[in-house]
Short mmCIF file of C-alpha atoms and ligand atoms in Angstrom, two decimals:
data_model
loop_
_atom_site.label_atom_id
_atom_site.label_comp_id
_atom_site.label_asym_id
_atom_site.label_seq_id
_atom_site.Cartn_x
_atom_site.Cartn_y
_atom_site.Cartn_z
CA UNK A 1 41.95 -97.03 13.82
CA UNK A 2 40.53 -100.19 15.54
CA UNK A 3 38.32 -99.85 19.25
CA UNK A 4 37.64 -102.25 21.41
CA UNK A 5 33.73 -102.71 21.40
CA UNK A 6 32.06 -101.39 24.04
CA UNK A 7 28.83 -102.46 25.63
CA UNK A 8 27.02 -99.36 26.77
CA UNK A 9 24.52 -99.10 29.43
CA UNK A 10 22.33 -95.80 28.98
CA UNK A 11 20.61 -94.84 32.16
CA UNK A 12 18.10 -91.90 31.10
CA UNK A 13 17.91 -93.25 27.29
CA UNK A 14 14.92 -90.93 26.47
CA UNK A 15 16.38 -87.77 27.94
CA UNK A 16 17.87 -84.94 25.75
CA UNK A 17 21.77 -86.87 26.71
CA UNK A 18 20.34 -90.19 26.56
CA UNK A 19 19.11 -89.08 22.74
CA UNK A 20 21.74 -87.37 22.25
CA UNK A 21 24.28 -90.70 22.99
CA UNK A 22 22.32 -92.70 20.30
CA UNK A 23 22.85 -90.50 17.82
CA UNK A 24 26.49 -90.74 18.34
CA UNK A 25 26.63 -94.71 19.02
CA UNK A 26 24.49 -94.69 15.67
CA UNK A 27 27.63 -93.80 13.66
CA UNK A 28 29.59 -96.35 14.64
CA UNK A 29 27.88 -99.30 15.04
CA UNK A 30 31.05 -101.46 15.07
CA UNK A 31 32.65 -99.77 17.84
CA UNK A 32 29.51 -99.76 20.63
CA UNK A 33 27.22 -102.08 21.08
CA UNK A 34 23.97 -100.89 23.45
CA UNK A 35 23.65 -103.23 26.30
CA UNK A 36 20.82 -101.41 28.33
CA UNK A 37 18.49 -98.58 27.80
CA UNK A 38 16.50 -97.17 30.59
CA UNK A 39 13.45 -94.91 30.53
CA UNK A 40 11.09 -93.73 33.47
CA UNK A 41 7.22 -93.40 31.96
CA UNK A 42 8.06 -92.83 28.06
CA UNK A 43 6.85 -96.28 27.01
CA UNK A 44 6.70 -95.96 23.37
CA UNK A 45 9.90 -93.56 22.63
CA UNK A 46 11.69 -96.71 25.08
CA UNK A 47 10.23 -99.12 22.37
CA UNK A 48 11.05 -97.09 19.39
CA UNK A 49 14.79 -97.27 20.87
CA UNK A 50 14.63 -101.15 21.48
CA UNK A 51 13.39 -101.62 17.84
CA UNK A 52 16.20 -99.39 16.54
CA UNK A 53 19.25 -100.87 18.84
CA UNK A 54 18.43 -104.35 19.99
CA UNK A 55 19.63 -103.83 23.50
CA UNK A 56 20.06 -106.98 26.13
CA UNK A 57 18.09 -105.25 28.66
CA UNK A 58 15.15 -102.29 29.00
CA UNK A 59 14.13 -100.84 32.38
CA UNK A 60 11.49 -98.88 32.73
CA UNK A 61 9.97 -96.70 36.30
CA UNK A 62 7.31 -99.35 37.11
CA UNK A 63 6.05 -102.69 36.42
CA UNK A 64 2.86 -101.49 34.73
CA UNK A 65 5.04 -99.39 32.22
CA UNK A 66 7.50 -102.54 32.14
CA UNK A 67 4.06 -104.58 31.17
CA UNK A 68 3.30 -102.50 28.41
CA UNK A 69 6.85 -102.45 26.90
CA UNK A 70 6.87 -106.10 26.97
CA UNK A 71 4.11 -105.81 24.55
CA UNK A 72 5.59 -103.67 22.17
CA UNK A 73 9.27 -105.29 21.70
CA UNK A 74 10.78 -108.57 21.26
CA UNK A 75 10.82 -111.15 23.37
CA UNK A 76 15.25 -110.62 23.17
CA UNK A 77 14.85 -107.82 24.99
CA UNK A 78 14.68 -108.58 28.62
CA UNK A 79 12.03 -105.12 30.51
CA UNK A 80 12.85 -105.02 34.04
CA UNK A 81 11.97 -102.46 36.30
CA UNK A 82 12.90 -100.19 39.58
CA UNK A 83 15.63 -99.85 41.48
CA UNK A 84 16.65 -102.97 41.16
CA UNK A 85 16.37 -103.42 37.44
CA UNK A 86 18.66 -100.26 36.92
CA UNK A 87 21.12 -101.25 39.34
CA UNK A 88 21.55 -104.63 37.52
CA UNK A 89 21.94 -102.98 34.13
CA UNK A 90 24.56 -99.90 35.72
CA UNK A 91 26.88 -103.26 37.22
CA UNK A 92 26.04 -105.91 34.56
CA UNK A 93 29.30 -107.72 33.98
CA UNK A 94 29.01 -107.54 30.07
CA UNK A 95 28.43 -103.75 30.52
CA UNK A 96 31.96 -102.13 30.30
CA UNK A 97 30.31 -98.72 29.80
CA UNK A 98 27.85 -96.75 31.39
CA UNK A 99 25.84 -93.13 30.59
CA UNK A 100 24.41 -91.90 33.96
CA UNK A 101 22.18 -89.41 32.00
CA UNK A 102 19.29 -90.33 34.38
CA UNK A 103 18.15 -86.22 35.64
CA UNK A 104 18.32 -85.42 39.17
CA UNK A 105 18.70 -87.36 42.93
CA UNK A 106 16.99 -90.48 40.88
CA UNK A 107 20.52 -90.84 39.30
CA UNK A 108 22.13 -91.25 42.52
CA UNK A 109 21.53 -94.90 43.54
CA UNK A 110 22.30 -96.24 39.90
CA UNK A 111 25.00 -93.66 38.89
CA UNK A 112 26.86 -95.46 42.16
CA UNK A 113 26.11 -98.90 41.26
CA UNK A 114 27.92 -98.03 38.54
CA UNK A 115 31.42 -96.45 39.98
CA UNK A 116 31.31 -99.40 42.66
CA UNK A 117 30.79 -101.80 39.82
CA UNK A 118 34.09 -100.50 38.16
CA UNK A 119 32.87 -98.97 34.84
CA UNK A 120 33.63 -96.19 32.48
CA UNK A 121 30.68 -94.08 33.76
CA UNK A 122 30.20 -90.96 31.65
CA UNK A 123 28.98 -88.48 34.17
CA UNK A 124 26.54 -86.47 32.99
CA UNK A 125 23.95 -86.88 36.00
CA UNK A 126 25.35 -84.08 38.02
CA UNK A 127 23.10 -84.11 40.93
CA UNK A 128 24.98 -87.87 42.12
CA UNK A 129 28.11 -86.11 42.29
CA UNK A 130 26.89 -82.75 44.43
CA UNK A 131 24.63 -84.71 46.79
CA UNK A 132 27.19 -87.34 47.61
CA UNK A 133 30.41 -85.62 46.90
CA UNK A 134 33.60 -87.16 48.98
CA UNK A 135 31.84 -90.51 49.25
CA UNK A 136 31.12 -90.72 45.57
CA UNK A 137 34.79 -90.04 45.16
CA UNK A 138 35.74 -92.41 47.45
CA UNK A 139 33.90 -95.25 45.71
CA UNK A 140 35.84 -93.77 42.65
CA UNK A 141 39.20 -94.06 43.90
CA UNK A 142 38.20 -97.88 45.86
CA UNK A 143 36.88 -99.16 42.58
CA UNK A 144 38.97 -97.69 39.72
CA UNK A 145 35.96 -96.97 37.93
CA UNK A 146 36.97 -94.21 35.07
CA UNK A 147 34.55 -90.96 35.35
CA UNK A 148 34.63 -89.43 32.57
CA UNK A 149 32.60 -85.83 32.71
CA UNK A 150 29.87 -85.16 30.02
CA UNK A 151 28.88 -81.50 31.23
CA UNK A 152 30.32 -79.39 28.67
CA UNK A 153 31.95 -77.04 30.81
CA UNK A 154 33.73 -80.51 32.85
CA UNK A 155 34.61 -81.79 29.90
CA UNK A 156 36.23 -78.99 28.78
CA UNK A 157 38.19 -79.05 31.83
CA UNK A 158 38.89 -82.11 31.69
CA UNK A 159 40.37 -81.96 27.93
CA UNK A 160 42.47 -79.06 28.85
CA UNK A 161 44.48 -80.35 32.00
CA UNK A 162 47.48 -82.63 31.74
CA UNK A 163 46.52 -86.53 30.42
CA UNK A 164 48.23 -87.80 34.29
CA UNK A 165 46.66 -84.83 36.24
CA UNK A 166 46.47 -85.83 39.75
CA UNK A 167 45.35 -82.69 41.42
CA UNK A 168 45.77 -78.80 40.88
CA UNK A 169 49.31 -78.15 42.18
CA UNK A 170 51.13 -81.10 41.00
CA UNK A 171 49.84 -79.73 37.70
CA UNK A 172 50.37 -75.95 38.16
CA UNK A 173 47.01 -75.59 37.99
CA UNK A 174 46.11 -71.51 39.56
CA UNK A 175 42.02 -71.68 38.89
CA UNK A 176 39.39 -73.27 36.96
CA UNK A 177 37.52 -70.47 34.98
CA UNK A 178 33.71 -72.40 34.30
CA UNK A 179 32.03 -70.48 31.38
CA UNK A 180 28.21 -69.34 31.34
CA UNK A 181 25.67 -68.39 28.89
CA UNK A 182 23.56 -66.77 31.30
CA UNK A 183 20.38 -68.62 30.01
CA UNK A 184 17.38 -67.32 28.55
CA UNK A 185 17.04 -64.39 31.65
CA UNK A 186 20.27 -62.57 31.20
CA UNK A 187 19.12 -59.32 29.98
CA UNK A 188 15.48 -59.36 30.75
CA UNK A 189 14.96 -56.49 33.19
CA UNK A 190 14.45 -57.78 36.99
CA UNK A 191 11.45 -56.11 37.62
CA UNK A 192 10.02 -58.91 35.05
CA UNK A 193 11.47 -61.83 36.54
CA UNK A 194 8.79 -62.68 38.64
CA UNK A 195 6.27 -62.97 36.18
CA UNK A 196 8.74 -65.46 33.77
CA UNK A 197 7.06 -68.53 32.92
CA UNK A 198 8.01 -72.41 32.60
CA UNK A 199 8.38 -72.30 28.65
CA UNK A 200 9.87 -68.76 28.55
CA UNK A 201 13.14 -70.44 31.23
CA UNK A 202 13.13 -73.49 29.40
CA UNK A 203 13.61 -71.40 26.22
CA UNK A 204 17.34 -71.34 26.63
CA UNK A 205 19.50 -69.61 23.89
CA UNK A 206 22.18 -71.74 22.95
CA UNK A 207 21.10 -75.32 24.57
CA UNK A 208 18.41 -78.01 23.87
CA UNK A 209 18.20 -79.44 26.91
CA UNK A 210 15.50 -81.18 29.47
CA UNK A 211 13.54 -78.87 31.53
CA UNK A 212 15.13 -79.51 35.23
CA UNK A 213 18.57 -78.51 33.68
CA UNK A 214 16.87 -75.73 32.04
CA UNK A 215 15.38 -73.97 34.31
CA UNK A 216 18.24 -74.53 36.34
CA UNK A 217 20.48 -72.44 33.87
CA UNK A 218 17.94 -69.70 34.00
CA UNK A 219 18.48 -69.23 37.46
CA UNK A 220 22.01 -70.15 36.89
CA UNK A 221 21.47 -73.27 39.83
CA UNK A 222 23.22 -74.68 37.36
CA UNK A 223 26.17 -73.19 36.62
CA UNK A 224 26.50 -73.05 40.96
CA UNK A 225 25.87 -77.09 41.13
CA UNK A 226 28.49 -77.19 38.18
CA UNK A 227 30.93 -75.50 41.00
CA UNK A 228 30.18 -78.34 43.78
CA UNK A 229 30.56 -80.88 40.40
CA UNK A 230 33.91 -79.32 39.54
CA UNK A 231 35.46 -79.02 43.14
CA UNK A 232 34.80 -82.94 43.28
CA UNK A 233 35.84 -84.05 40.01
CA UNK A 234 39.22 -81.81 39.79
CA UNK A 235 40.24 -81.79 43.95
CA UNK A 236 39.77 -77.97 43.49
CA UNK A 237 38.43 -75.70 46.17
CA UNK A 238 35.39 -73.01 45.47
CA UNK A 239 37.79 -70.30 45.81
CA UNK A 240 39.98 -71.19 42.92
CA UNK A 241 36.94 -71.17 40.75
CA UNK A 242 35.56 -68.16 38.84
CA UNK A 243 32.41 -68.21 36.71
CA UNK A 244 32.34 -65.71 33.37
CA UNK A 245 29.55 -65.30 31.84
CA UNK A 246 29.98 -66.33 28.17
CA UNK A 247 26.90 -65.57 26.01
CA UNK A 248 27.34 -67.72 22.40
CA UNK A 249 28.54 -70.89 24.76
CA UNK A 250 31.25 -71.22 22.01
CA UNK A 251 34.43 -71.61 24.84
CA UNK A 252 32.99 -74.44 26.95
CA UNK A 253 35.44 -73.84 29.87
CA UNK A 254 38.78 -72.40 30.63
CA UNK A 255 42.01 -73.88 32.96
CA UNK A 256 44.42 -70.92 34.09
CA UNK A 257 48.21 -72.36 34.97
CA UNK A 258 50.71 -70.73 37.13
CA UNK A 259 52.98 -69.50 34.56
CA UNK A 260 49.71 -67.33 32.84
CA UNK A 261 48.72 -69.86 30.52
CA UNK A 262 45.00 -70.13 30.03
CA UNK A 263 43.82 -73.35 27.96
CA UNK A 264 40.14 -73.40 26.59
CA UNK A 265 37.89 -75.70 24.84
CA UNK A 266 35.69 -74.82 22.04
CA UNK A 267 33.22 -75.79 19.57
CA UNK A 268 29.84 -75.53 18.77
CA UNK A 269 27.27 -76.02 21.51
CA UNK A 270 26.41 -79.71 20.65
CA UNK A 271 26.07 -82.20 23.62
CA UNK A 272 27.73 -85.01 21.27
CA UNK A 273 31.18 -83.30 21.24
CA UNK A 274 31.46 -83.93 25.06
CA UNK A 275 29.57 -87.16 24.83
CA UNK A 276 31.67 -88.23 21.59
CA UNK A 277 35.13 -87.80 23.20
CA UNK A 278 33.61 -89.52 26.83
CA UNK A 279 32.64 -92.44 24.62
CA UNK A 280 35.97 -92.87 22.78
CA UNK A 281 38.50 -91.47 24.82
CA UNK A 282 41.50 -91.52 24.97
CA UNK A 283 40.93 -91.67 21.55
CA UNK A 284 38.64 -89.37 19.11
CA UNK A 285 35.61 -90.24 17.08
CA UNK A 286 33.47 -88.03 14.64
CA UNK A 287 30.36 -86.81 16.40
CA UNK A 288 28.46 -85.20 13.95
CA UNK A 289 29.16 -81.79 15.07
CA UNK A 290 29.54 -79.39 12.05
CA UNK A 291 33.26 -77.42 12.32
CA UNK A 292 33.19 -74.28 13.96
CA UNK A 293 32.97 -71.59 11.97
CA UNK A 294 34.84 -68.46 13.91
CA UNK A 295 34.29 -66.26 10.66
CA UNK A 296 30.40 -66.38 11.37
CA UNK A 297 30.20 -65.86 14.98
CA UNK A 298 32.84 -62.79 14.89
CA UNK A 299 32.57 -61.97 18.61
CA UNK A 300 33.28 -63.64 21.74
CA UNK A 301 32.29 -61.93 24.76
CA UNK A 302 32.17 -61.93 28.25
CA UNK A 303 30.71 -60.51 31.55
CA UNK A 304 30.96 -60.96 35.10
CA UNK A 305 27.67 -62.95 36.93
CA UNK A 306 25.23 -60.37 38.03
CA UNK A 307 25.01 -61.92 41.96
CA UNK A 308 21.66 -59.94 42.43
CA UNK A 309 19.58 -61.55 39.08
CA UNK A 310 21.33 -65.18 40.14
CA UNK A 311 20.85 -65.14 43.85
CA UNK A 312 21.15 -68.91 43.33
CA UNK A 313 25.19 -68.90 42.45
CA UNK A 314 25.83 -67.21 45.91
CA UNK A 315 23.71 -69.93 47.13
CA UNK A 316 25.89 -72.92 45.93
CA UNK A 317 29.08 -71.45 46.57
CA UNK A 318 28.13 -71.33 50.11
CA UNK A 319 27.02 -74.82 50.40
CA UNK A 320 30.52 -75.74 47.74
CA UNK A 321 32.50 -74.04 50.82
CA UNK A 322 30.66 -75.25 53.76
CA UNK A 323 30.63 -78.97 52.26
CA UNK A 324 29.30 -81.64 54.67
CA UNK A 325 25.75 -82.28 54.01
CA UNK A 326 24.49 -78.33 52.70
CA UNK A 327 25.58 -79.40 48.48
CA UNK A 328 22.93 -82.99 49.16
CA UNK A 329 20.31 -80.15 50.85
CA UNK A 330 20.90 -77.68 48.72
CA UNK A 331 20.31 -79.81 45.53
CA UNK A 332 16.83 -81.55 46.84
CA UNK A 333 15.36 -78.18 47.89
CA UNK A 334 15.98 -76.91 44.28
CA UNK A 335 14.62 -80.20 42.69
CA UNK A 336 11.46 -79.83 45.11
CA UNK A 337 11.29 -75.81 43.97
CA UNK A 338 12.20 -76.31 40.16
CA UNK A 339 9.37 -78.59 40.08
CA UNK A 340 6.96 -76.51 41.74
CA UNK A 341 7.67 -74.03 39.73
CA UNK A 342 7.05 -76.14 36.10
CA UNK A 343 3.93 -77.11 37.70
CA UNK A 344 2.55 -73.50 38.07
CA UNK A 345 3.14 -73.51 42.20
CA UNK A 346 5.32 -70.69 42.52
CA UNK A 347 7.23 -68.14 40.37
CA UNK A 348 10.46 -67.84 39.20
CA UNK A 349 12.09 -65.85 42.03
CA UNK A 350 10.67 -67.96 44.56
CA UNK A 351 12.71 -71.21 43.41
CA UNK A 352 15.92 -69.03 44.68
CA UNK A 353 13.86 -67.89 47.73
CA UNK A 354 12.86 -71.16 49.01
CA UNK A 355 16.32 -72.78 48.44
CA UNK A 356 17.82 -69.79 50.90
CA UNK A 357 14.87 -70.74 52.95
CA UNK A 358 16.06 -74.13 53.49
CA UNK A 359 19.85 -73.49 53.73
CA UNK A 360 19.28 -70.90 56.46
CA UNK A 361 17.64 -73.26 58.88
CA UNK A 362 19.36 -76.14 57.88
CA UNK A 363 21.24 -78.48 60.65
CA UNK A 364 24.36 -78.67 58.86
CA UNK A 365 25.86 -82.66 59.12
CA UNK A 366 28.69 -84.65 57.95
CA UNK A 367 27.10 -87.64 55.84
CA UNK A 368 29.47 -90.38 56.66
CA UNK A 369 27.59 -92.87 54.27
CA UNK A 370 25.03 -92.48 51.59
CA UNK A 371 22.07 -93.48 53.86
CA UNK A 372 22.75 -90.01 55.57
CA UNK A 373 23.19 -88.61 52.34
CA UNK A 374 19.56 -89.95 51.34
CA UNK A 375 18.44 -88.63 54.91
CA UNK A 376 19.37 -84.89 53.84
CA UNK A 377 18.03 -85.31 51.08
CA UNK A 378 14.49 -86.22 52.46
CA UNK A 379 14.72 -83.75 54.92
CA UNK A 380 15.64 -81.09 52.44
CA UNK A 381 12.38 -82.03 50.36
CA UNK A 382 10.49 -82.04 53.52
CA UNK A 383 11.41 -78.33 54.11
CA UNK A 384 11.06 -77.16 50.98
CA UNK A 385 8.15 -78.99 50.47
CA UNK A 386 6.89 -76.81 53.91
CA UNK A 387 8.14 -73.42 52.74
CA UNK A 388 6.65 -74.06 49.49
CA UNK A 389 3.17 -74.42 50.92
CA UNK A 390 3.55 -71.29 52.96
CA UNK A 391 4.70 -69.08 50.13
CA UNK A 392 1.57 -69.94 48.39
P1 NAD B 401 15.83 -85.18 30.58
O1 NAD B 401 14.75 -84.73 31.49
O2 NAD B 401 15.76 -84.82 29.14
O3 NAD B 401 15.97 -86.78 30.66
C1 NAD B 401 16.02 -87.44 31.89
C2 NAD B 401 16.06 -88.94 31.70
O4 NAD B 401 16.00 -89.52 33.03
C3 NAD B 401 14.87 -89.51 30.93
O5 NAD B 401 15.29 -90.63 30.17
C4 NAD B 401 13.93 -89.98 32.04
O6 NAD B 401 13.10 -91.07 31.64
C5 NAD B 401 14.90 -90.42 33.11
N1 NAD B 401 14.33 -90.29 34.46
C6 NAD B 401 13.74 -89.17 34.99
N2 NAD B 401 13.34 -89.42 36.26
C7 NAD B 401 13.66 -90.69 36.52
C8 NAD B 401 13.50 -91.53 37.65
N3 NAD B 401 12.87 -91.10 38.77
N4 NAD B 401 13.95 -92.80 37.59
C9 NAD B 401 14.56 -93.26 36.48
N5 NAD B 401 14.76 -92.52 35.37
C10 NAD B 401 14.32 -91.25 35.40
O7 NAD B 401 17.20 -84.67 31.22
P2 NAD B 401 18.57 -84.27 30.46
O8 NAD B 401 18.51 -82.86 30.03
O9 NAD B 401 18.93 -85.33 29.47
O10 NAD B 401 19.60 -84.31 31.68
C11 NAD B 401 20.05 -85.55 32.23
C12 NAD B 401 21.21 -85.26 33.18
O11 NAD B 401 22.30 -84.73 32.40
C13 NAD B 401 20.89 -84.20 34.25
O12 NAD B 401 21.54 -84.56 35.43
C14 NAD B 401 21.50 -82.92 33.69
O13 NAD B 401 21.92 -82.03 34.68
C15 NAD B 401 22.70 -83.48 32.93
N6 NAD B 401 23.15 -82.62 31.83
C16 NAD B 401 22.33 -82.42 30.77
C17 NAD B 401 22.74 -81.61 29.71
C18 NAD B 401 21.85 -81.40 28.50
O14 NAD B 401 22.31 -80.78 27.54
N7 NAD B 401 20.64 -81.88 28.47
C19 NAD B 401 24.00 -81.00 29.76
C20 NAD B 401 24.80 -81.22 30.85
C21 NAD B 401 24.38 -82.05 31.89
MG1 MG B 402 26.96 -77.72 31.83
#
C-alpha cells in the first residue's frame, strides 16, 4: 500500500503522546516525515529527539531554553521559541499534519493555529476543545481542517460511527456510551481519600500517562472533560451520554444505534492504536500494539460511576449542559487545583472542592470570541487561585 508522505508537526513532543507518536512515526519512516517538534523546559530529551528525527524546526518555552538547544543540535534544525514559534510550526505550509499533544489551556492558542491553518490536527489536547468549544468548531467547519480524535475513548467513537457521519440522527445514533477505568481510587475506601498523595493518583492502573491527565482520571475530571470533548466533536448533547465504568480499559468506548445495535472498540490500552489510525487514516498502519489476547483477560466488567467518590463528573456535566463560558471556567479552575495539589498545596478532595467553589459563584457568559474565552479562563485561575489560598 503506498501513502502520501506526511510532514508532521508534534506540539508537546516530550509528553507521554508526543513520545508515544515517535514511536509510531519510527516504523515507517517512508510514510512521515517530522517537520516540527516542540518541547516546554526538557532541553536535552528535545535534543535527543532532534538528533534522532532531523526535524525542520524545534520550539522550545523560552529563549534561554531555545539558547541552550541551539547548542546541542545542528545548525539544520531551526530552535524558535514562544507563542509565536509554535504558532508558525502548527500553520507552516509544508506541515500537512499536526499532533496537538501540548497538555492543558497552553494547547489552546497553537492547537487553533492549527484548525485555522487547515491541517489534519490529531486532537489529543483536550482542554482546546472544552475551553473553546462552538468557536473551535466553528474554525473547524470555516477551514476544513480534518480533526481527527486521539483520546482513546473519541477515537473509539469515532471508529465506530458511519465513515459520512454528519450528526447523531442522520446516523441513528441513540447515545454515546464513554468507558472508564475508574483510575487508581476506585476501590480505595473514601474515608482515605483525603490523605491520597501525588504519586499514589498518578499511579493509574491501566495507563502511562502525564501527571495533569492523571490525576485528572483519579478524580475522574477526566472522564467529565471527555463529556464536554465528546458533545463537541460528535454534535451530541450531555444527556445522550452515559459513562460506565470499565476497569481493564480493554473496550475503549461504545456507540448505541436506534435499532439496539451497540458498536465498541477494543484493544489493548496502548496510546499508539488511537494515535496509529489518527496518523494513517482512512487507512491502517501497524502500531506496535501486541494483539489482544481475550483468552488472558477472561472478564470484562462494568459498574456504574459512584457520583459521591467522583464529585468532579457531576461537576462537568453541569458545565457540558449549561455551555457558554462554565466548560473554559471549569477547566482552568481544575488546572489551577490539579497543580496545587502535585505541588503539596492541598489534598485530593479539595481539587473537586475548589472547582465547585468556582462554578458556584461564577458569572456565567457567552464567549463570542476566543479573547473572552482567554478572559474566563484568567478569571477562573484568579478564583481558584483565591479559594485555594483560603482552604489552606
Ligand atoms: P505530558 O505532561 O506528558 O506532556 C505535555 C507536553 O506539553 C510536553 O511535551 C510539554 O513540554 C508540553 N508543554 C507543557 N506545558 C507547556 C506550555 N506551557 N507550553 C508549551 N508546551 C507545553 O502530557 P500528556 O499525558 O502527553 O498529555 C498531553 C495531552 O494529551 C493532554 O491534553 C491530555 O489530556 C491528552 N491525552 C493524553 C493521554 C495520555 O495517554 N497521556 C490520553 C488521552 C489524552
Ligand atoms: Mg481518554
Amino acid at each position: 500500500m503506498t501513502f502520501p508522505q506526511q510532514n508532521l508537526t508534534i506540539l508537546g513532543s516530550t509528553g507521554s503522546i508526543g513520545v508515544s507518536t515517535l514511536n509510531v512515526v519510527a516504523r515507517h519512516p517512508q510514510q512521515y516525515q517530522v517537520f516540527a517538534l516542540t518541547a516546554n523546559q526538557r532541553v536535552a530529551e528535545l535534543a535527543q529527539q532532534c538528533q534522532q528525527f532531523r526535524p525542520r524546526y524545534a520550539v522550545l518555552g523560552t529563549e534561554s531554553a531555545a539558547q541552550q538547544l541551539r547548542s546541542l543540535v545542528s545548525s539544520d534544525v531551526e530552535v524558535l521559541w514562544g507563542e509565536e514559534g509554535l504558532a508558525l510550526v502548527a500553520a507552516h505550509k509544508m506541515a500537512n499534519t499536526v499532533m496537538a499533544a501540548i497538555v492543558g489551556a497552553a494547547g489552546l492558542i497553537p492547537t487553533l493555529a492549527a484548525v485555522k491553518a487547515g491541517k489534519k490536527v490529531l486532537l489529543a489536547n483536550k482542554e482546546s476543545l472544552v475551553m473553546a468549544g462552538q468557536l473551535f468548531m466553528d474554525v473547524v467547519h470555516e477551514s476544513k481542517a480534518i480533526l481527527l480524535p486521539i483520546d482513546s475513548e473519541h477515537n473509539a467513537i469515532f471508529q465506530c460511527l458511519p465513515v459520512d457521519y454528519s450528526g447523531r440522527e442522520q446516523a441513528g445514533v441513540r447515545r454515546l456510551l464513554l468507558s472508564a477505568s475508574g483510575g487508581p481510587f476506585r476501590t480505595t475506601p473514601l474515608s482515605d481519600l483525603t490523605a491520597m498523595t501525588p504519586n499514589q493518583a498518578c499511579a493509574h492502573p491501566n495507563w502511562s500517562m502525564g501527571r495533569k491527565i492523571s490525576v485528572d482520571s483519579a478524580t475522574m475530571m477526566n472522564k467529565g472533560l471527555e463529556l464536554i470533548e465528546a458533545s463537541w466533536l460528535f454534535t451530541v448533547d450531555a444527556k445522550d451520554i452515559d459513562i460506565v465504568i470499565h476497569p481493564q480499559s480493554i473496550i475503549h468506548s461504545l456507540v448505541e444505534y436506534i435499532d439496539g445495535s451497540v458498536l465498541a472498540q477494543l484493544g489493548n490500552p496502548d496510546m499508539r492504536t488511537p494515535i496509529a489510525h489518527a496518523l494513517a487514516w482512512p487507512q491502517r498502519i501497524d502500531s506496535g500494539v501486541s494483539s489482544l489476547d481475550l483468552i488472558a483477560i477472561a472478564n470484562l466488567n462494568f459498574e456504574a460511576p459512584d457520583e459521591q467518590r467522583f464529585p468532579a463528573l457531576s461537576l462537568a456535566r453541569t458545565a457540558a449542559v449549561t455551555r457558554g463560558d462554565a466548560p473554559a471556567a471549569l477547566n482552568a479552575a481544575n488546572e489551577v487545583a490539579v497543580e496545587a495539589f502535585l505541588n503539596g498545596a492541598i489534598g485530593f478532595t479539595h481539587i473537586a472542592d475548589i472547582v465547585d467553589r468556582v462554578m458556584q459563584s461564577w458569572p456565567l457568559g457567552e464567549p463570542r470570541e476566543l479573547g473572552a474565552v482567554q478572559e474566563a479562563d484568567r478569571r477562573a485561575r484568579a478564583m481558584a487561585t483565591q479559594a485555594i489560598s483560603q482552604q489552606a
